[in-house]
Short mmCIF file of C-alpha atoms in Angstrom, two decimals:
data_model
loop_
_atom_site.label_atom_id
_atom_site.label_comp_id
_atom_site.label_asym_id
_atom_site.label_seq_id
_atom_site.Cartn_x
_atom_site.Cartn_y
_atom_site.Cartn_z
CA MET I 1 26.92 14.79 -11.71
CA GLN I 2 25.14 13.38 -8.64
CA PRO I 3 23.07 16.04 -6.86
CA ALA I 4 23.63 16.47 -3.14
CA PRO I 5 21.04 15.18 -0.67
CA ALA I 6 18.58 17.77 0.68
CA SER I 7 19.37 19.27 4.09
CA PRO I 8 17.70 17.48 7.04
CA ILE I 9 15.62 20.58 7.84
CA ALA I 10 14.22 20.83 4.31
CA THR I 11 13.46 17.07 4.36
CA PHE I 12 11.79 17.43 7.77
CA ALA I 13 9.63 20.29 6.44
CA ALA I 14 8.65 18.45 3.28
CA ARG I 15 7.76 15.25 5.14
CA ALA I 16 5.79 17.22 7.79
CA VAL I 17 3.75 18.89 5.06
CA MET I 18 3.05 15.54 3.45
CA LEU I 19 2.06 13.98 6.79
CA ALA I 20 -0.19 16.95 7.49
CA VAL I 21 -2.00 16.30 4.20
CA VAL I 22 -2.41 12.65 5.09
CA TRP I 23 -3.64 13.58 8.57
CA TRP I 24 -6.17 15.95 7.02
CA MET I 25 -7.47 13.10 4.85
CA LEU I 26 -7.52 10.55 7.68
CA THR I 27 -9.44 12.81 10.06
CA VAL I 28 -11.74 13.95 7.21
CA GLY I 29 -10.85 17.59 7.95
CA ASP I 30 -12.07 17.56 11.57
CA PRO I 31 -10.58 20.78 13.12
CA SER I 32 -10.56 19.29 16.65
CA ALA I 33 -8.02 16.65 15.50
CA TRP I 34 -5.27 19.18 14.73
CA GLY I 35 -3.98 19.68 18.29
CA PHE I 36 -3.11 16.00 18.63
CA GLY I 37 -2.17 15.83 14.95
CA ALA I 38 0.46 18.57 15.19
CA VAL I 39 2.34 16.66 17.91
CA VAL I 40 2.14 13.37 16.01
CA ILE I 41 3.22 14.95 12.73
CA ALA I 42 6.24 16.62 14.31
CA LEU I 43 7.33 13.45 16.07
CA VAL I 44 6.79 11.18 13.06
CA ALA I 45 8.59 13.60 10.70
CA ALA I 46 11.54 13.87 13.09
CA LEU I 47 11.68 10.07 13.50
CA SER I 48 11.50 9.52 9.74
CA VAL I 49 14.45 11.88 9.16
CA LEU I 50 16.44 9.90 11.76
CA LEU I 51 15.47 6.50 10.34
CA PHE I 52 15.49 7.36 6.63
CA PRO I 53 18.02 10.14 6.16
CA PRO I 54 17.54 12.43 3.20
CA SER I 55 18.24 10.58 -0.04
CA ILE I 56 19.66 12.02 -3.25
CA HIS I 57 16.61 10.53 -4.97
CA ARG I 58 13.67 12.77 -4.30
CA LEU I 59 10.34 12.63 -6.07
CA ARG I 60 9.87 15.52 -8.47
CA PRO I 61 6.30 16.91 -8.63
CA LEU I 62 6.17 17.17 -12.42
CA GLY I 63 7.79 13.80 -13.02
CA LEU I 64 5.49 12.25 -10.42
CA LEU I 65 2.40 13.61 -12.21
CA GLN I 66 3.65 12.19 -15.52
CA PHE I 67 4.36 8.91 -13.80
CA MET I 68 0.86 8.82 -12.32
CA ALA I 69 -0.71 9.47 -15.73
CA TYR I 70 1.39 6.69 -17.24
CA PHE I 71 0.53 4.38 -14.34
CA LEU I 72 -3.23 4.98 -14.53
CA GLY I 73 -3.30 4.48 -18.31
CA HIS I 74 -1.30 1.27 -18.15
CA SER I 75 -3.20 -0.22 -15.25
CA VAL I 76 -6.37 0.08 -17.36
CA ILE I 77 -4.52 -1.63 -20.25
CA ALA I 78 -3.35 -4.32 -17.78
CA GLY I 79 -6.84 -5.05 -16.54
CA VAL I 80 -8.33 -5.11 -20.05
CA ASP I 81 -5.44 -7.38 -21.20
CA VAL I 82 -6.11 -9.90 -18.44
CA ALA I 83 -9.86 -9.70 -19.14
CA ARG I 84 -9.31 -10.31 -22.87
CA ARG I 85 -7.15 -13.40 -22.19
CA LEU I 86 -9.64 -14.74 -19.67
CA LEU I 87 -12.61 -14.35 -21.96
CA THR I 88 -10.90 -15.91 -24.97
CA PRO I 89 -11.98 -19.57 -24.94
CA SER I 90 -8.49 -20.84 -25.91
CA LEU I 91 -6.92 -19.02 -22.94
CA PRO I 92 -3.96 -17.43 -24.83
CA ILE I 93 -1.27 -17.38 -22.15
CA LYS I 94 2.34 -18.65 -22.28
CA PRO I 95 3.76 -18.10 -18.80
CA GLY I 96 7.48 -17.72 -18.35
CA GLU I 97 10.12 -15.58 -16.74
CA ILE I 98 12.75 -13.16 -17.89
CA THR I 99 15.57 -11.58 -15.90
CA LEU I 100 16.64 -8.03 -16.64
CA SER I 101 19.41 -5.74 -15.50
CA LEU I 102 17.97 -2.53 -14.10
CA ARG I 103 19.65 0.79 -14.73
CA LEU I 104 17.93 2.48 -11.81
CA PRO I 105 19.91 3.16 -8.61
CA GLU I 106 18.98 1.01 -5.65
CA GLY I 107 16.60 2.07 -2.92
CA GLY I 108 13.27 3.82 -3.57
CA PRO I 109 13.49 3.90 -7.38
CA ARG I 110 14.04 0.13 -7.77
CA TRP I 111 11.41 -0.60 -5.18
CA LEU I 112 8.89 1.61 -6.95
CA LEU I 113 9.66 -0.03 -10.32
CA ALA I 114 9.24 -3.57 -8.97
CA ASN I 115 5.90 -2.76 -7.40
CA THR I 116 4.74 -0.85 -10.47
CA LEU I 117 5.56 -3.73 -12.76
CA SER I 118 3.26 -6.02 -10.82
CA LEU I 119 0.34 -3.83 -11.84
CA MET I 120 1.47 -3.31 -15.46
CA PRO I 121 0.23 -5.42 -18.40
CA GLY I 122 1.59 -8.99 -18.40
CA THR I 123 4.36 -8.60 -15.85
CA LEU I 124 4.77 -9.63 -12.20
CA SER I 125 7.90 -8.89 -10.20
CA VAL I 126 9.16 -12.13 -8.68
CA HIS I 127 12.66 -11.50 -7.44
CA LEU I 128 14.80 -8.43 -7.01
CA GLU I 129 18.42 -8.93 -6.16
CA GLU I 130 21.09 -6.27 -6.66
CA ASN I 131 20.13 -4.87 -10.06
CA GLN I 132 18.75 -8.16 -11.37
CA LEU I 133 14.97 -8.17 -11.54
CA THR I 134 13.16 -11.38 -12.40
CA VAL I 135 9.77 -10.80 -13.95
CA HIS I 136 7.09 -13.42 -14.42
CA CYS I 137 5.29 -12.86 -17.71
CA LEU I 138 1.77 -13.86 -18.60
CA ASP I 139 2.71 -14.29 -22.24
CA THR I 140 6.34 -14.66 -23.25
CA SER I 141 5.49 -14.38 -26.94
CA ASP I 142 4.79 -10.68 -26.32
CA ALA I 143 7.74 -8.29 -26.24
CA ILE I 144 8.17 -7.80 -22.51
CA GLU I 145 11.37 -5.84 -22.31
CA PRO I 146 10.22 -2.62 -24.06
CA GLY I 147 7.36 -2.29 -21.56
CA VAL I 148 9.74 -2.80 -18.62
CA ARG I 149 12.19 -0.26 -20.05
CA GLN I 150 9.40 2.27 -20.52
CA ALA I 151 8.25 1.80 -16.92
CA GLU I 152 11.88 2.16 -15.82
CA PHE I 153 12.15 5.40 -17.75
CA GLN I 154 8.97 6.73 -16.17
CA VAL I 155 10.17 5.86 -12.64
CA ALA I 156 13.53 7.51 -13.34
CA ARG I 157 11.79 10.67 -14.49
CA ALA I 158 9.61 10.70 -11.34
CA PHE I 159 12.80 10.72 -9.26
CA GLY I 160 14.59 13.18 -11.57
CA ILE I 161 17.20 10.62 -12.64
CA THR I 162 18.47 10.76 -16.19
CA LEU I 163 18.66 7.47 -18.05
CA ASP I 164 19.30 7.09 -21.71
CA PRO I 165 15.86 6.66 -23.23
CA PRO I 166 15.53 3.03 -24.35
CA GLU I 167 15.55 2.34 -28.05
CA GLY I 168 12.17 2.48 -29.75
CA VAL I 169 10.49 4.33 -26.84
CA ARG I 170 9.45 7.90 -27.26
CA ALA I 171 11.10 10.10 -24.66
CA MET V 1 -29.35 17.51 -16.42
CA PHE V 2 -25.81 17.63 -15.01
CA ASP V 3 -26.86 15.48 -12.06
CA GLY V 4 -28.32 12.95 -14.42
CA LEU V 5 -25.08 12.78 -16.36
CA VAL V 6 -23.07 12.26 -13.16
CA ILE V 7 -25.36 9.44 -12.05
CA ALA V 8 -25.11 7.81 -15.48
CA VAL V 9 -21.30 7.93 -15.32
CA GLN V 10 -21.41 6.56 -11.77
CA LEU V 11 -23.60 3.65 -12.82
CA VAL V 12 -21.28 2.83 -15.73
CA LEU V 13 -18.25 2.92 -13.42
CA LEU V 14 -19.97 0.72 -10.79
CA VAL V 15 -20.89 -1.87 -13.42
CA ALA V 16 -17.35 -1.78 -14.84
CA GLY V 17 -15.91 -2.23 -11.36
CA CYS V 18 -18.19 -5.22 -10.72
CA VAL V 19 -17.25 -6.75 -14.06
CA PHE V 20 -13.53 -6.52 -13.29
CA PHE V 21 -13.99 -8.00 -9.78
CA ALA V 22 -15.95 -10.86 -11.33
CA LEU V 23 -13.14 -11.35 -13.89
CA GLY V 24 -10.55 -11.43 -11.12
CA SER V 25 -12.47 -14.22 -9.42
CA LEU V 26 -12.95 -16.01 -12.77
CA GLY V 27 -9.17 -15.78 -13.27
CA LEU V 28 -8.68 -17.73 -10.06
CA PHE V 29 -10.46 -20.64 -11.66
CA ARG V 30 -9.38 -20.39 -15.30
CA PHE V 31 -5.65 -19.78 -14.92
CA PRO V 32 -3.57 -22.91 -14.47
CA ASP V 33 -1.06 -22.08 -11.70
CA THR V 34 -0.53 -19.79 -8.73
CA LEU V 35 1.64 -17.23 -10.55
CA THR V 36 -0.82 -16.66 -13.36
CA ARG V 37 -3.67 -16.47 -10.82
CA ILE V 38 -1.77 -13.67 -9.07
CA HIS V 39 -1.65 -11.83 -12.41
CA ALA V 40 -5.43 -12.02 -12.66
CA LEU V 41 -6.08 -11.09 -9.08
CA THR V 42 -3.67 -8.15 -8.96
CA LYS V 43 -4.56 -6.48 -12.23
CA ALA V 44 -8.29 -7.12 -12.60
CA ASP V 45 -9.14 -6.46 -8.96
CA ASN V 46 -7.16 -3.26 -8.73
CA LEU V 47 -8.82 -1.93 -11.86
CA GLY V 48 -12.20 -2.88 -10.38
CA LEU V 49 -11.33 -1.10 -7.14
CA GLY V 50 -10.26 1.96 -9.14
CA PHE V 51 -13.58 2.12 -11.03
CA ILE V 52 -15.58 1.73 -7.80
CA VAL V 53 -13.56 4.46 -6.05
CA LEU V 54 -14.19 6.81 -8.98
CA ALA V 55 -17.89 6.05 -8.89
CA LEU V 56 -18.06 6.82 -5.18
CA LEU V 57 -16.16 10.15 -5.36
CA PRO V 58 -19.18 12.33 -6.35
CA LEU V 59 -21.00 10.98 -3.26
CA ALA V 60 -18.24 12.10 -0.89
CA PRO V 61 -19.68 14.42 1.82
CA SER V 62 -16.55 16.63 1.79
CA PHE V 63 -13.31 17.19 -0.09
CA ALA V 64 -11.38 15.50 2.72
CA ALA V 65 -13.60 12.41 2.55
CA GLY V 66 -13.06 12.20 -1.20
CA PHE V 67 -9.30 12.43 -0.77
CA LYS V 68 -9.46 9.83 2.00
CA THR V 69 -11.19 7.48 -0.39
CA LEU V 70 -8.43 8.07 -2.93
CA LEU V 71 -5.80 7.52 -0.21
CA ILE V 72 -7.43 4.15 0.62
CA TRP V 73 -7.23 3.24 -3.06
CA VAL V 74 -3.50 4.10 -3.18
CA VAL V 75 -2.85 2.10 -0.01
CA ALA V 76 -4.80 -0.86 -1.46
CA LEU V 77 -2.73 -0.63 -4.67
CA ALA V 78 0.54 -0.67 -2.77
CA ALA V 79 -0.76 -3.47 -0.53
CA SER V 80 -1.79 -5.56 -3.53
CA ALA V 81 1.49 -5.05 -5.39
CA THR V 82 3.53 -5.93 -2.30
CA SER V 83 1.42 -9.01 -1.54
CA ALA V 84 1.68 -10.15 -5.15
CA HIS V 85 5.44 -9.82 -5.04
CA LEU V 86 5.79 -11.68 -1.72
CA VAL V 87 3.55 -14.56 -2.75
CA ALA V 88 5.24 -14.82 -6.14
CA ARG V 89 8.64 -14.93 -4.50
CA ALA V 90 7.50 -17.58 -2.05
CA VAL V 91 6.01 -19.72 -4.86
CA ARG V 92 9.14 -19.51 -6.96
CA GLY V 93 11.45 -20.23 -4.09
CA ASN V 94 9.38 -23.27 -3.26
CA THR V 95 9.39 -24.82 -6.71
CA SER V 96 12.96 -24.23 -7.74
CA GLY V 97 13.67 -26.27 -10.87
CA GLY V 98 10.05 -25.83 -11.88
CA PRO V 99 8.97 -24.42 -15.18
CA ARG V 100 11.19 -21.46 -15.82
CA THR V 101 12.33 -20.29 -19.21
CA GLU V 102 15.32 -17.94 -19.32
CA ASP V 103 14.10 -15.96 -22.26
CA ASP V 104 16.17 -12.88 -22.97
CA ASP V 105 14.46 -11.14 -25.86
CA GLY V 106 16.27 -7.87 -25.80
CA MET O 1 -28.35 5.46 -5.28
CA THR O 2 -28.33 3.64 -1.94
CA VAL O 3 -30.21 0.67 -3.46
CA VAL O 4 -27.71 0.51 -6.36
CA LEU O 5 -24.82 0.61 -3.92
CA LEU O 6 -26.31 -2.17 -1.86
CA GLY O 7 -26.72 -4.20 -5.05
CA VAL O 8 -23.04 -3.60 -5.87
CA ALA O 9 -22.10 -4.67 -2.33
CA ALA O 10 -24.11 -7.88 -2.72
CA PHE O 11 -22.42 -8.58 -6.05
CA LEU O 12 -18.96 -8.03 -4.57
CA LEU O 13 -19.81 -10.34 -1.73
CA LEU O 14 -20.83 -12.97 -4.31
CA THR O 15 -17.49 -12.71 -6.18
CA LEU O 16 -15.68 -12.87 -2.85
CA LEU O 17 -17.53 -16.09 -2.00
CA LEU O 18 -16.76 -17.60 -5.37
CA ALA O 19 -13.09 -16.77 -4.98
CA LEU O 20 -13.13 -18.31 -1.55
CA ILE O 21 -14.03 -21.67 -3.16
CA ARG O 22 -10.68 -21.53 -4.95
CA ILE O 23 -8.94 -20.58 -1.69
CA TRP O 24 -10.65 -23.46 0.03
CA ARG O 25 -9.69 -25.98 -2.68
CA GLY O 26 -6.11 -24.75 -2.73
CA PRO O 27 -4.33 -26.92 -3.80
CA GLU O 28 -1.11 -25.26 -2.68
CA ALA O 29 -0.52 -23.12 0.38
CA ALA O 30 0.34 -20.21 -1.89
CA ASP O 31 -3.12 -20.39 -3.46
CA ARG O 32 -4.57 -19.95 0.02
CA MET O 33 -2.36 -16.97 0.61
CA LEU O 34 -4.14 -15.25 -2.22
CA ALA O 35 -7.15 -14.97 0.12
CA SER O 36 -5.37 -12.19 1.95
CA GLN O 37 -4.76 -10.31 -1.23
CA LEU O 38 -8.38 -10.86 -2.21
CA PHE O 39 -9.67 -9.30 1.00
CA GLY O 40 -7.19 -6.47 0.47
CA THR O 41 -8.96 -5.45 -2.73
CA THR O 42 -12.47 -6.90 -2.88
CA GLY O 43 -12.92 -6.48 0.86
CA VAL O 44 -11.80 -2.86 0.67
CA ALA O 45 -14.15 -2.16 -2.24
CA LEU O 46 -17.04 -3.82 -0.34
CA LEU O 47 -16.38 -1.75 2.79
CA LEU O 48 -16.04 1.50 0.81
CA VAL O 49 -19.34 0.88 -0.98
CA LEU O 50 -21.08 0.12 2.31
CA ALA O 51 -19.52 3.20 3.94
CA TYR O 52 -21.04 5.40 1.26
CA ALA O 53 -24.35 3.51 1.03
CA HIS O 54 -25.03 3.90 4.76
CA SER O 55 -23.12 7.20 5.20
CA TRP O 56 -21.11 5.45 7.86
CA PRO O 57 -17.62 6.97 7.63
CA ALA O 58 -16.09 4.65 10.22
CA LEU O 59 -16.22 1.84 7.66
CA MET O 60 -13.65 3.77 5.59
CA ASP O 61 -11.21 3.43 8.46
CA VAL O 62 -11.98 -0.27 8.56
CA ALA O 63 -11.22 -0.47 4.85
CA LEU O 64 -7.88 1.30 5.34
CA ILE O 65 -6.89 -0.97 8.20
CA LEU O 66 -7.93 -4.04 6.19
CA ALA O 67 -5.69 -2.98 3.30
CA VAL O 68 -2.71 -2.46 5.58
CA LEU O 69 -3.23 -5.66 7.57
CA SER O 70 -3.62 -7.76 4.41
CA VAL O 71 0.05 -7.08 3.60
CA LEU O 72 1.11 -7.94 7.13
CA ALA O 73 -0.82 -11.23 6.89
CA VAL O 74 0.97 -12.11 3.65
CA ALA O 75 4.35 -11.08 5.06
CA ALA O 76 3.77 -13.26 8.12
CA PHE O 77 2.62 -16.13 5.96
CA VAL O 78 5.62 -16.12 3.58
CA THR O 79 8.08 -15.98 6.43
CA ARG O 80 6.40 -18.44 8.80
CA VAL O 81 4.74 -21.01 6.50
CA VAL O 82 6.64 -21.04 3.23
CA ARG O 83 9.84 -19.74 4.86
CA ILE O 84 11.20 -17.60 2.06
CA ASP O 85 13.62 -16.26 4.63
CA ARG O 86 15.32 -19.67 4.74
CA GLU O 87 15.34 -20.13 0.98
CA ASP O 88 18.00 -17.49 0.33
CA THR O 89 21.08 -17.00 2.44
CA ALA O 90 20.23 -15.04 5.58
CA GLU O 91 22.16 -11.87 4.72
CA GLU O 92 20.81 -11.37 1.24
CA SER O 93 17.19 -11.82 2.29
CA GLY O 94 17.84 -9.30 5.07
CA ASN O 95 19.10 -6.84 2.48
CA ALA O 96 16.09 -7.44 0.27
CA GLU O 97 13.73 -6.78 3.14
CA SER O 98 15.35 -3.50 4.10
CA ARG O 99 15.38 -2.41 0.45
CA GLU O 100 11.66 -2.98 0.14
CA GLU O 101 10.87 -0.45 2.87
CA PRO O 102 9.02 2.43 1.24
CA HIS O 103 10.54 5.71 2.33
CA VAL O 104 9.09 9.09 1.77
#
């Protein structure tokens, strides 16, 4: 069931390509920066393979694109939601916390979900311990859990992990 | 004609960005406690930054500069989410026994 | 466009100043920590706008560094001032820290 981790050489190559893209952005495409850049990229990629060995959870390009679309759409909703509450004279908030059990494996996926939720409508990750995530909610009279489950599903898809789609959420 | 359209879109995005930054600052005053203020700051300001980055993209002198601007936005998003989480965790750890409702609506 | 961008920069500076009043008034230390997060977003936006307005690409590097350093400032603050590392037992907070490392 669990896929095997990628080989160290494939991981090295993938990370080196990614670092090269970042280097290209940072140096704004200056050709004279590549001599130094090649050395740095090789060293950093090698070091990253040593420090963070290949994980079975790799980002999938298609899933990552779908996740980014979901993320962008929902961060707009989040901003508009906060704006609407702020501009309503009665200030309709009802702060509180809920604790949920995550179904994601630990490591990168859980970390990505916790950080994503802080930017999603009405949720703020407060505490992550084992698989128990405590979320601070702007309004506990809203249904919080379906939104969290949907974000969890999107993160799982970005990493190519299969979860059962949560009830009431379109897969 | 096309240039005019791009400039119009840029202006709209710049104004939207400014509005969300202003709302983020307003949230710091209107919301009652630190945790809700973090909500306002994280969400409104990141949306404002997103709008401003989009408005600046057509002005980028090269593709690489445009991508660099996007990279800065992504770094700022990650920075903001991480800061929000750290401050929230610190606040909650500090006021244990404060207002917390274990509300499991699932 | 330069004039518009400078106007936007002035407006962002104004919202930053307003927010700084809240930071100044506190009342809690955590409210003051939000200043770092504020500079991480509003400050970055301000620097990006100025970088494009004056065609001064070095300001983009400043914006990038500011975003990265803002997290470090918060991390230093929560461990040194509020001491979240002492709130939990030592081993579990150590685990949480290592789990939060982004790896690519």
